[in-house]
PDB file of C-alpha atoms in Angstrom:
ATOM      1  CA  PHE A   1      16.912 -11.180  -3.079  1.00  0.00           C
ATOM      2  CA  TRP A   2      14.414 -10.561  -5.896  1.00  0.00           C
ATOM      3  CA  LYS A   3      11.753  -9.245  -3.517  1.00  0.00           C
ATOM      4  CA  VAL A   4      14.183  -6.696  -2.085  1.00  0.00           C
ATOM      5  CA  ALA A   5      15.510  -5.771  -5.534  1.00  0.00           C
ATOM      6  CA  GLY A   6      11.965  -5.342  -6.844  1.00  0.00           C
ATOM      7  CA  GLY A   7      11.025  -3.163  -3.883  1.00  0.00           C
ATOM      8  CA  LEU A   8      14.081  -0.970  -4.401  1.00  0.00           C
ATOM      9  CA  LEU A   9      13.324  -0.661  -8.110  1.00  0.00           C
ATOM     10  CA  ILE A  10       9.756   0.426  -7.350  1.00  0.00           C
ATOM     11  CA  LEU A  11      11.066   2.977  -4.841  1.00  0.00           C
ATOM     12  CA  LEU A  12      13.495   4.329  -7.432  1.00  0.00           C
ATOM     13  CA  ILE A  13      10.763   4.671 -10.062  1.00  0.00           C
ATOM     14  CA  CYS A  14       8.458   6.480  -7.600  1.00  0.00           C
ATOM     15  CA  CYS A  15      11.257   8.880  -6.659  1.00  0.00           C
ATOM     16  CA  ILE A  16      12.042   9.624 -10.305  1.00  0.00           C
ATOM     17  CA  ASN A  17       8.352  10.283 -11.014  1.00  0.00           C
ATOM     18  CA  MET A  18       8.072  12.621  -8.021  1.00  0.00           C
ATOM     19  CA  TYR A  19      11.216  14.496  -9.119  1.00  0.00           C
ATOM     20  CA  PHE A  20       9.826  15.143 -12.596  1.00  0.00           C
ATOM     21  CA  VAL A  21       6.457  16.266 -11.226  1.00  0.00           C
ATOM     22  CA  VAL A  22       8.131  18.722  -8.831  1.00  0.00           C
ATOM     23  CA  ALA A  23      10.485  20.001 -11.551  1.00  0.00           C
ATOM     24  CA  TYR A  24       7.564  20.568 -13.944  1.00  0.00           C
ATOM     25  CA  VAL A  25       5.350  22.329 -11.409  1.00  0.00           C
ATOM     26  CA  MET A  26       8.227  24.545 -10.231  1.00  0.00           C
ATOM     27  CA  SER A  27       8.790  25.686 -13.825  1.00  0.00           C
ATOM     28  CA  LEU A  28       5.202  26.971 -14.061  1.00  0.00           C
ATOM     29  CA  HIS A  29       5.648  29.633 -11.324  1.00  0.00           C
ATOM     30  CA  ASN A  30       2.054  29.488 -10.060  1.00  0.00           C
ATOM     31  CA  LEU A  31       1.172  29.288  -6.346  1.00  0.00           C
ATOM     32  CA  GLY A  32      -2.131  27.489  -7.032  1.00  0.00           C
ATOM     33  CA  LEU A  33      -0.312  24.753  -8.915  1.00  0.00           C
ATOM     34  CA  TYR A  34       2.235  24.446  -6.102  1.00  0.00           C
ATOM     35  CA  ILE A  35      -0.543  23.872  -3.584  1.00  0.00           C
ATOM     36  CA  GLY A  36      -2.400  21.458  -5.873  1.00  0.00           C
ATOM     37  CA  ALA A  37       0.767  19.483  -6.555  1.00  0.00           C
ATOM     38  CA  ALA A  38       1.565  19.344  -2.829  1.00  0.00           C
ATOM     39  CA  VAL A  39      -1.898  17.998  -1.971  1.00  0.00           C
ATOM     40  CA  LEU A  40      -1.815  15.432  -4.768  1.00  0.00           C
ATOM     41  CA  SER A  41       1.709  14.408  -3.760  1.00  0.00           C
ATOM     42  CA  VAL A  42       0.623  13.746  -0.177  1.00  0.00           C
ATOM     43  CA  ILE A  43      -2.337  11.695  -1.414  1.00  0.00           C
ATOM     44  CA  TYR A  44      -0.090   9.774  -3.821  1.00  0.00           C
ATOM     45  CA  LEU A  45       2.523   9.038  -1.158  1.00  0.00           C
ATOM     46  CA  ALA A  46      -0.171   7.916   1.295  1.00  0.00           C
ATOM     47  CA  PHE A  47      -1.550   5.539  -1.345  1.00  0.00           C
ATOM     48  CA  VAL A  48       1.924   4.152  -2.094  1.00  0.00           C
ATOM     49  CA  ALA A  49       2.513   3.652   1.650  1.00  0.00           C
ATOM     50  CA  TYR A  50      -0.826   1.801   1.914  1.00  0.00           C
ATOM     51  CA  LEU A  51       0.063  -0.478  -1.006  1.00  0.00           C
ATOM     52  CA  THR A  52       3.510  -1.101   0.488  1.00  0.00           C
ATOM     53  CA  TRP A  53       1.893  -2.038   3.807  1.00  0.00           C
ATOM     54  CA  LEU A  54      -0.433  -4.525   2.101  1.00  0.00           C
ATOM     55  CA  CYS A  55       2.401  -6.020   0.039  1.00  0.00           C
ATOM     56  CA  LEU A  56       4.517  -6.540   3.154  1.00  0.00           C
ATOM     57  CA  ILE A  57       1.605  -8.329   4.830  1.00  0.00           C
ATOM     58  CA  ALA A  58       1.103 -10.494   1.734  1.00  0.00           C
ATOM     59  CA  LEU A  59       4.824 -11.344   1.703  1.00  0.00           C
ATOM     60  CA  GLY A  60       4.631 -12.678   5.240  1.00  0.00           C
ATOM     61  CA  ALA A  61       5.058  -9.738   7.623  1.00  0.00           C
ATOM     62  CA  SER A  62       1.964 -10.757   9.580  1.00  0.00           C
ATOM     63  CA  PHE A  63       2.932  -8.563  12.557  1.00  0.00           C
ATOM     64  CA  LEU A  64       1.852  -5.568  10.424  1.00  0.00           C
ATOM     65  CA  ALA A  65      -1.701  -6.914  10.055  1.00  0.00           C
ATOM     66  CA  CYS A  66      -3.931  -4.959  12.410  1.00  0.00           C
ATOM     67  CA  GLY A  67      -6.932  -6.684  13.934  1.00  0.00           C
ATOM     68  CA  HIS A  68      -8.014 -10.242  13.416  1.00  0.00           C
ATOM     69  CA  THR A  69      -7.903 -11.865  10.031  1.00  0.00           C
ATOM     70  CA  VAL A  70      -9.794 -14.992   9.076  1.00  0.00           C
ATOM     71  CA  SER A  71      -8.667 -17.379   6.398  1.00  0.00           C
ATOM     72  CA  VAL A  72     -11.251 -18.114   3.732  1.00  0.00           C
ATOM     73  CA  THR A  73     -10.148 -21.753   3.724  1.00  0.00           C
ATOM     74  CA  ARG A  74     -10.778 -22.343   7.447  1.00  0.00           C
ATOM     75  CA  THR A  75     -13.313 -25.083   8.100  1.00  0.00           C
ATOM     76  CA  LEU A  76     -14.488 -26.849  11.223  1.00  0.00           C
ATOM     77  CA  PRO A  77     -13.359 -30.435  11.826  1.00  0.00           C
ATOM     78  CA  PRO A  78     -16.069 -33.007  10.997  1.00  0.00           C
ATOM     79  CA  GLU A  79     -16.664 -33.877  14.681  1.00  0.00           C
ATOM     80  CA  GLN A  80     -17.565 -30.271  15.502  1.00  0.00           C
ATOM     81  CA  SER A  81     -20.691 -28.684  14.208  1.00  0.00           C
ATOM     82  CA  PRO A  82     -21.455 -24.981  14.357  1.00  0.00           C
ATOM     83  CA  PRO A  83     -23.709 -23.928  17.262  1.00  0.00           C
ATOM     84  CA  HIS A  84     -27.366 -23.602  16.395  1.00  0.00           C
ATOM     85  CA  PRO A  85     -29.401 -20.731  17.802  1.00  0.00           C
ATOM     86  CA  PRO A  86     -32.068 -21.799  20.350  1.00  0.00           C
ATOM     87  CA  LYS A  87     -35.601 -22.156  19.017  1.00  0.00           C
TER      88      LYS A  87
END
């Protein structure tokens, strides 16, 4: 419950921030600022999506992890030794 509630709260805060940015830029009546705000908004939303993706993977949604991941705690059993290159 708390993970979902926290995610929804973060989404709400991001939406409120985006609303205020758009409202401020629209009040300036400058095309250059509109374009700059649009580009920065796309970059910001892409970054938030990336962080959301990583958080979902960290919370256990391993099907979202692309490629192979290796645990840093993985060790070989004592009876197996790593292969040695030929001399």
